[in-house]
Amino acid sequence: MCGKFIAFCRVLLYNDGMELNADLKNCENKRVCVALSGGGDSMALLHWLCGAASANGIKLSAVNVEHGIRGESSRADSEFVKSVTERLHVPLFSYSADVPSLAKEWGMGTEDAARRVRYCLFLRILREDKADVIVTAHHAGDNAESVLFNLFRGSALAGAGGIRDFIPAKELAERFMPEIAAQPTLENKGIARPFLGVSKEKILEYLRENGLSWREDETNSDTAYTRNFLRHEILGRIKERFANAEEALYRFSCAAREDDAYLYSLTDSYYREGEVCTIDESAPKPLFYRCALRALKHFGVEKDYTQSNLDDIYALTQGRNGARADLPQGVCAVREYGKIAVFFAKQPSFGEEYIFSEGEFAFVDMLAKVQRGGKIGNGETKGRYKNLVIDAEKLPQSCVLRLRKEGDVFQKFGSGTKKLKEFLIDKKIPKRERDQLPVLASGKEVYAVFGVEISEKCKLDEKSGQIYTLSLYEKGERDKCIRT
């Protein structure tokens, strides 16, 4: 029944003259587990893979998830799946879940909760090394629905890419089960969709010509669900006029995905990722928006963002330094001297003060260290922040370590006194850093800004006796100085 494995791993299977185009490129010579609901699409996929298994080195199993949504009907579907896999001698992994209760617990819709349950169980099978790839029966019709759904709700080119034919297990775990994302048993595994280029009509024809039975999910006809509405009310009408609409949308989505991937590959020149993600504001607009998306996803903002959020980030390129955009989930973006910085917003603890003495002192995410002794010749740099050396005899007894305050003043070397805020702006230190830099001060007079500079008033001279070194570290980086 199975045709030969041909160029680009494309398989053509024939049955009584019928052609079924499907893709085995992610399944050849692997342990393949079929996501089997008992519906027509998944039954056709199982039957097709049974025919292709021997010729392509595939070892088959199946997984069924009873979601607890449709009561006895859902349980009957699972019993049907069990009887089919027993007859075909295909090992079956069976699971059940109370999705309605989980949806309430997780604060999400029933469909989203069901998807999350399925993916977590698929990851469990892959993590326990029971299979190399999970295959689902998503087809060209599903892809067409996804493309239209994404376009109608306002997606960019990425949404026009529709459903992906393969999702690496590690990527899926980072989204649904981050605690297992690094486990080695997930390497080179994932979720595949061999039927993605196959129309629903071809699948139905395949089912009929092979005399296959299946279970019908009664909710598939309920147009209260958005995807059902698109399938029956929108795509159904479109196909009356354009019979090959699903295949055409599939080709379009493949091209859109390739174009989008290429554009993303160009973003590396303009984007740096870390605790603070930065975007070069000179990036061309199509690349800038993709850099912004990379930054949002880096901080876990996967679905909550809108186009207006991306527009707000881009608008900062025309704003003043320090201009800020607040984004979902506590993320913000700030314009900083030719770059847009994206990071988690943190509130500094302005009230914390420590009497000047030797020791280590915590400020937000920074650790200030005061140590007796030091080399004459201020400004040794190791990493991002400078070590500062001061003459403590020149300090008032009222000196404390604290974060900067409004009205602070500072006298830099060889110059007069100016507002500390202006001094730090002149040094081109971003506001998010200015708010976390500890200072050594008495009243409004600042004698040192840790990691940056000391005042003219406490510099060393040939008579200096009480020499102290001021160092600045990020918490957890005690042995690594931080500022260039």
mmCIF file of N, CA, C and O in Angstrom, residues 398-451:
data_model
loop_
_atom_site.group_PDB
_atom_site.id
_atom_site.type_symbol
_atom_site.label_atom_id
_atom_site.label_comp_id
_atom_site.label_asym_id
_atom_site.label_seq_id
_atom_site.Cartn_x
_atom_site.Cartn_y
_atom_site.Cartn_z
ATOM 1 N N SER A 398 28.585 62.076 59.263
ATOM 2 C CA SER A 398 27.181 61.745 58.992
ATOM 3 C C SER A 398 26.985 60.981 57.669
ATOM 4 O O SER A 398 25.844 60.772 57.245
ATOM 5 N N CYS A 399 28.053 60.551 57.026
ATOM 6 C CA CYS A 399 27.932 59.895 55.722
ATOM 7 C C CYS A 399 27.200 58.552 55.824
ATOM 8 O O CYS A 399 27.430 57.764 56.754
ATOM 9 N N VAL A 400 26.338 58.309 54.845
ATOM 10 C CA VAL A 400 25.595 57.055 54.764
ATOM 11 C C VAL A 400 25.669 56.519 53.331
ATOM 12 O O VAL A 400 25.980 57.245 52.384
ATOM 13 N N LEU A 401 25.352 55.225 53.191
ATOM 14 C CA LEU A 401 25.187 54.609 51.878
ATOM 15 C C LEU A 401 23.687 54.510 51.616
ATOM 16 O O LEU A 401 22.936 54.009 52.464
ATOM 17 N N ARG A 402 23.234 54.988 50.454
ATOM 18 C CA ARG A 402 21.828 54.963 50.091
ATOM 19 C C ARG A 402 21.702 55.059 48.580
ATOM 20 O O ARG A 402 22.703 55.184 47.866
ATOM 21 N N LEU A 403 20.463 55.004 48.084
ATOM 22 C CA LEU A 403 20.210 55.283 46.677
ATOM 23 C C LEU A 403 20.032 56.781 46.497
ATOM 24 O O LEU A 403 19.773 57.517 47.455
ATOM 25 N N ARG A 404 20.203 57.251 45.273
ATOM 26 C CA ARG A 404 20.129 58.691 45.021
ATOM 27 C C ARG A 404 18.729 59.231 45.300
ATOM 28 O O ARG A 404 17.736 58.507 45.241
ATOM 29 N N LYS A 405 18.686 60.529 45.614
ATOM 30 C CA LYS A 405 17.426 61.206 45.881
ATOM 31 C C LYS A 405 17.341 62.474 45.048
ATOM 32 O O LYS A 405 18.355 63.011 44.589
ATOM 33 N N GLU A 406 16.120 62.954 44.868
ATOM 34 C CA GLU A 406 15.925 64.214 44.164
ATOM 35 C C GLU A 406 16.615 65.328 44.937
ATOM 36 O O GLU A 406 16.505 65.424 46.160
ATOM 37 N N GLY A 407 17.368 66.164 44.227
ATOM 38 C CA GLY A 407 18.065 67.275 44.865
ATOM 39 C C GLY A 407 19.506 66.988 45.226
ATOM 40 O O GLY A 407 20.231 67.889 45.678
ATOM 41 N N ASP A 408 19.974 65.739 45.047
ATOM 42 C CA ASP A 408 21.379 65.414 45.322
ATOM 43 C C ASP A 408 22.296 66.228 44.424
ATOM 44 O O ASP A 408 21.990 66.470 43.242
ATOM 45 N N VAL A 409 23.454 66.633 44.990
ATOM 46 C CA VAL A 409 24.451 67.384 44.209
ATOM 47 C C VAL A 409 25.786 66.675 44.298
ATOM 48 O O VAL A 409 26.046 65.883 45.208
ATOM 49 N N PHE A 410 26.670 66.996 43.321
ATOM 50 C CA PHE A 410 27.935 66.272 43.201
ATOM 51 C C PHE A 410 28.968 67.209 42.582
ATOM 52 O O PHE A 410 28.669 67.928 41.622
ATOM 53 N N GLN A 411 30.194 67.180 43.155
ATOM 54 C CA GLN A 411 31.284 67.977 42.587
ATOM 55 C C GLN A 411 32.279 67.043 41.916
ATOM 56 O O GLN A 411 32.988 66.296 42.583
ATOM 57 N N LYS A 412 32.315 67.068 40.584
ATOM 58 C CA LYS A 412 33.255 66.195 39.881
ATOM 59 C C LYS A 412 34.633 66.841 39.832
ATOM 60 O O LYS A 412 34.795 68.041 40.113
ATOM 61 N N PHE A 413 35.636 66.052 39.463
ATOM 62 C CA PHE A 413 37.019 66.522 39.445
ATOM 63 C C PHE A 413 37.187 67.797 38.613
ATOM 64 O O PHE A 413 36.693 67.884 37.482
ATOM 65 N N GLY A 414 37.888 68.772 39.208
ATOM 66 C CA GLY A 414 38.255 69.979 38.470
ATOM 67 C C GLY A 414 37.081 70.806 38.003
ATOM 68 O O GLY A 414 37.189 71.549 37.017
ATOM 69 N N SER A 415 35.965 70.723 38.670
ATOM 70 C CA SER A 415 34.772 71.434 38.212
ATOM 71 C C SER A 415 33.931 71.827 39.413
ATOM 72 O O SER A 415 34.212 71.450 40.551
ATOM 73 N N GLY A 416 32.875 72.547 39.118
ATOM 74 C CA GLY A 416 31.991 72.990 40.183
ATOM 75 C C GLY A 416 30.949 71.949 40.539
ATOM 76 O O GLY A 416 30.898 70.856 39.975
ATOM 77 N N THR A 417 30.079 72.316 41.458
ATOM 78 C CA THR A 417 29.019 71.416 41.899
ATOM 79 C C THR A 417 27.842 71.486 40.933
ATOM 80 O O THR A 417 27.492 72.566 40.440
ATOM 81 N N LYS A 418 27.253 70.321 40.640
ATOM 82 C CA LYS A 418 26.064 70.275 39.795
ATOM 83 C C LYS A 418 25.112 69.221 40.325
ATOM 84 O O LYS A 418 25.476 68.407 41.192
ATOM 85 N N LYS A 419 23.914 69.217 39.827
ATOM 86 C CA LYS A 419 22.956 68.204 40.249
ATOM 87 C C LYS A 419 23.459 66.808 39.862
ATOM 88 O O LYS A 419 23.978 66.620 38.759
ATOM 89 N N LEU A 420 23.302 65.864 40.781
ATOM 90 C CA LEU A 420 23.761 64.506 40.514
ATOM 91 C C LEU A 420 23.050 63.922 39.290
ATOM 92 O O LEU A 420 23.668 63.232 38.465
ATOM 93 N N LYS A 421 21.770 64.223 39.151
ATOM 94 C CA LYS A 421 21.018 63.715 38.005
ATOM 95 C C LYS A 421 21.660 64.168 36.701
ATOM 96 O O LYS A 421 21.834 63.371 35.765
ATOM 97 N N GLU A 422 22.055 65.441 36.623
ATOM 98 C CA GLU A 422 22.676 65.965 35.413
ATOM 99 C C GLU A 422 24.034 65.318 35.165
ATOM 100 O O GLU A 422 24.400 65.025 34.018
ATOM 101 N N PHE A 423 24.785 65.095 36.235
ATOM 102 C CA PHE A 423 26.091 64.439 36.101
ATOM 103 C C PHE A 423 25.937 63.039 35.514
ATOM 104 O O PHE A 423 26.666 62.639 34.596
ATOM 105 N N LEU A 424 24.966 62.281 36.025
ATOM 106 C CA LEU A 424 24.770 60.917 35.544
ATOM 107 C C LEU A 424 24.241 60.899 34.108
ATOM 108 O O LEU A 424 24.581 60.009 33.322
ATOM 109 N N ILE A 425 23.415 61.890 33.762
ATOM 110 C CA ILE A 425 22.955 61.993 32.370
ATOM 111 C C ILE A 425 24.129 62.300 31.458
ATOM 112 O O ILE A 425 24.258 61.718 30.361
ATOM 113 N N ASP A 426 25.015 63.182 31.889
ATOM 114 C CA ASP A 426 26.207 63.491 31.102
ATOM 115 C C ASP A 426 27.066 62.247 30.885
ATOM 116 O O ASP A 426 27.706 62.101 29.834
ATOM 117 N N LYS A 427 27.069 61.356 31.862
ATOM 118 C CA LYS A 427 27.830 60.102 31.748
ATOM 119 C C LYS A 427 27.083 59.063 30.916
ATOM 120 O O LYS A 427 27.573 57.953 30.708
ATOM 121 N N LYS A 428 25.879 59.428 30.441
ATOM 122 C CA LYS A 428 25.033 58.552 29.621
ATOM 123 C C LYS A 428 24.697 57.238 30.319
ATOM 124 O O LYS A 428 24.722 56.162 29.726
ATOM 125 N N ILE A 429 24.372 57.362 31.593
ATOM 126 C CA ILE A 429 23.926 56.195 32.363
ATOM 127 C C ILE A 429 22.408 56.143 32.309
ATOM 128 O O ILE A 429 21.735 57.101 32.702
ATOM 129 N N PRO A 430 21.827 55.064 31.809
ATOM 130 C CA PRO A 430 20.368 54.970 31.690
ATOM 131 C C PRO A 430 19.671 55.140 33.033
ATOM 132 O O PRO A 430 20.204 54.778 34.080
ATOM 133 N N LYS A 431 18.461 55.666 32.998
ATOM 134 C CA LYS A 431 17.714 55.927 34.223
ATOM 135 C C LYS A 431 17.520 54.665 35.052
ATOM 136 O O LYS A 431 17.604 54.705 36.280
ATOM 137 N N ARG A 432 17.242 53.518 34.379
ATOM 138 C CA ARG A 432 17.017 52.285 35.131
ATOM 139 C C ARG A 432 18.259 51.918 35.946
ATOM 140 O O ARG A 432 18.150 51.322 37.015
ATOM 141 N N GLU A 433 19.462 52.295 35.463
ATOM 142 C CA GLU A 433 20.691 52.047 36.225
ATOM 143 C C GLU A 433 20.902 53.132 37.260
ATOM 144 O O GLU A 433 21.360 52.866 38.384
ATOM 145 N N ARG A 434 20.575 54.373 36.894
ATOM 146 C CA ARG A 434 20.755 55.471 37.857
ATOM 147 C C ARG A 434 19.975 55.211 39.135
ATOM 148 O O ARG A 434 20.434 55.516 40.237
ATOM 149 N N ASP A 435 18.771 54.633 38.987
ATOM 150 C CA ASP A 435 17.918 54.389 40.153
ATOM 151 C C ASP A 435 18.442 53.278 41.046
ATOM 152 O O ASP A 435 17.972 53.114 42.176
ATOM 153 N N GLN A 436 19.397 52.476 40.568
ATOM 154 C CA GLN A 436 19.908 51.358 41.364
ATOM 155 C C GLN A 436 21.342 51.562 41.827
ATOM 156 O O GLN A 436 21.895 50.712 42.534
ATOM 157 N N LEU A 437 21.964 52.685 41.457
ATOM 158 C CA LEU A 437 23.357 52.922 41.849
ATOM 159 C C LEU A 437 23.425 53.472 43.276
ATOM 160 O O LEU A 437 22.901 54.555 43.550
ATOM 161 N N PRO A 438 24.059 52.772 44.202
ATOM 162 C CA PRO A 438 24.234 53.305 45.558
ATOM 163 C C PRO A 438 25.162 54.526 45.545
ATOM 164 O O PRO A 438 26.060 54.624 44.695
ATOM 165 N N VAL A 439 24.937 55.434 46.471
ATOM 166 C CA VAL A 439 25.815 56.603 46.612
ATOM 167 C C VAL A 439 26.293 56.696 48.061
ATOM 168 O O VAL A 439 25.652 56.182 48.979
ATOM 169 N N LEU A 440 27.408 57.370 48.217
ATOM 170 C CA LEU A 440 27.941 57.708 49.545
ATOM 171 C C LEU A 440 27.658 59.183 49.744
ATOM 172 O O LEU A 440 28.149 60.030 48.970
ATOM 173 N N ALA A 441 26.827 59.526 50.736
ATOM 174 C CA ALA A 441 26.346 60.904 50.835
ATOM 175 C C ALA A 441 26.189 61.349 52.274
ATOM 176 O O ALA A 441 26.044 60.537 53.194
ATOM 177 N N SER A 442 26.195 62.667 52.428
ATOM 178 C CA SER A 442 25.838 63.307 53.693
ATOM 179 C C SER A 442 24.837 64.396 53.349
ATOM 180 O O SER A 442 25.177 65.355 52.648
ATOM 181 N N GLY A 443 23.595 64.225 53.814
ATOM 182 C CA GLY A 443 22.554 65.150 53.385
ATOM 183 C C GLY A 443 22.374 65.033 51.876
ATOM 184 O O GLY A 443 22.231 63.941 51.333
ATOM 185 N N LYS A 444 22.416 66.172 51.180
ATOM 186 C CA LYS A 444 22.268 66.189 49.729
ATOM 187 C C LYS A 444 23.627 66.123 49.005
ATOM 188 O O LYS A 444 23.669 66.042 47.784
ATOM 189 N N GLU A 445 24.696 66.202 49.759
ATOM 190 C CA GLU A 445 26.043 66.177 49.162
ATOM 191 C C GLU A 445 26.480 64.734 48.920
ATOM 192 O O GLU A 445 26.574 63.933 49.849
ATOM 193 N N VAL A 446 26.747 64.399 47.666
ATOM 194 C CA VAL A 446 27.174 63.051 47.291
ATOM 195 C C VAL A 446 28.689 63.047 47.114
ATOM 196 O O VAL A 446 29.240 63.857 46.361
ATOM 197 N N TYR A 447 29.365 62.110 47.810
ATOM 198 C CA TYR A 447 30.824 62.014 47.758
ATOM 199 C C TYR A 447 31.300 60.907 46.821
ATOM 200 O O TYR A 447 32.457 60.924 46.406
ATOM 201 N N ALA A 448 30.430 59.960 46.502
ATOM 202 C CA ALA A 448 30.812 58.904 45.564
ATOM 203 C C ALA A 448 29.549 58.247 45.016
ATOM 204 O O ALA A 448 28.574 58.044 45.742
ATOM 205 N N VAL A 449 29.602 57.954 43.739
ATOM 206 C CA VAL A 449 28.561 57.137 43.100
ATOM 207 C C VAL A 449 29.208 55.796 42.810
ATOM 208 O O VAL A 449 30.113 55.707 41.966
ATOM 209 N N PHE A 450 28.804 54.767 43.531
ATOM 210 C CA PHE A 450 29.461 53.460 43.407
ATOM 211 C C PHE A 450 29.499 53.006 41.944
ATOM 212 O O PHE A 450 28.506 53.062 41.222
ATOM 213 N N GLY A 451 30.679 52.572 41.544
ATOM 214 C CA GLY A 451 30.867 52.043 40.205
ATOM 215 C C GLY A 451 31.101 53.090 39.140
ATOM 216 O O GLY A 451 31.438 52.757 38.006
#
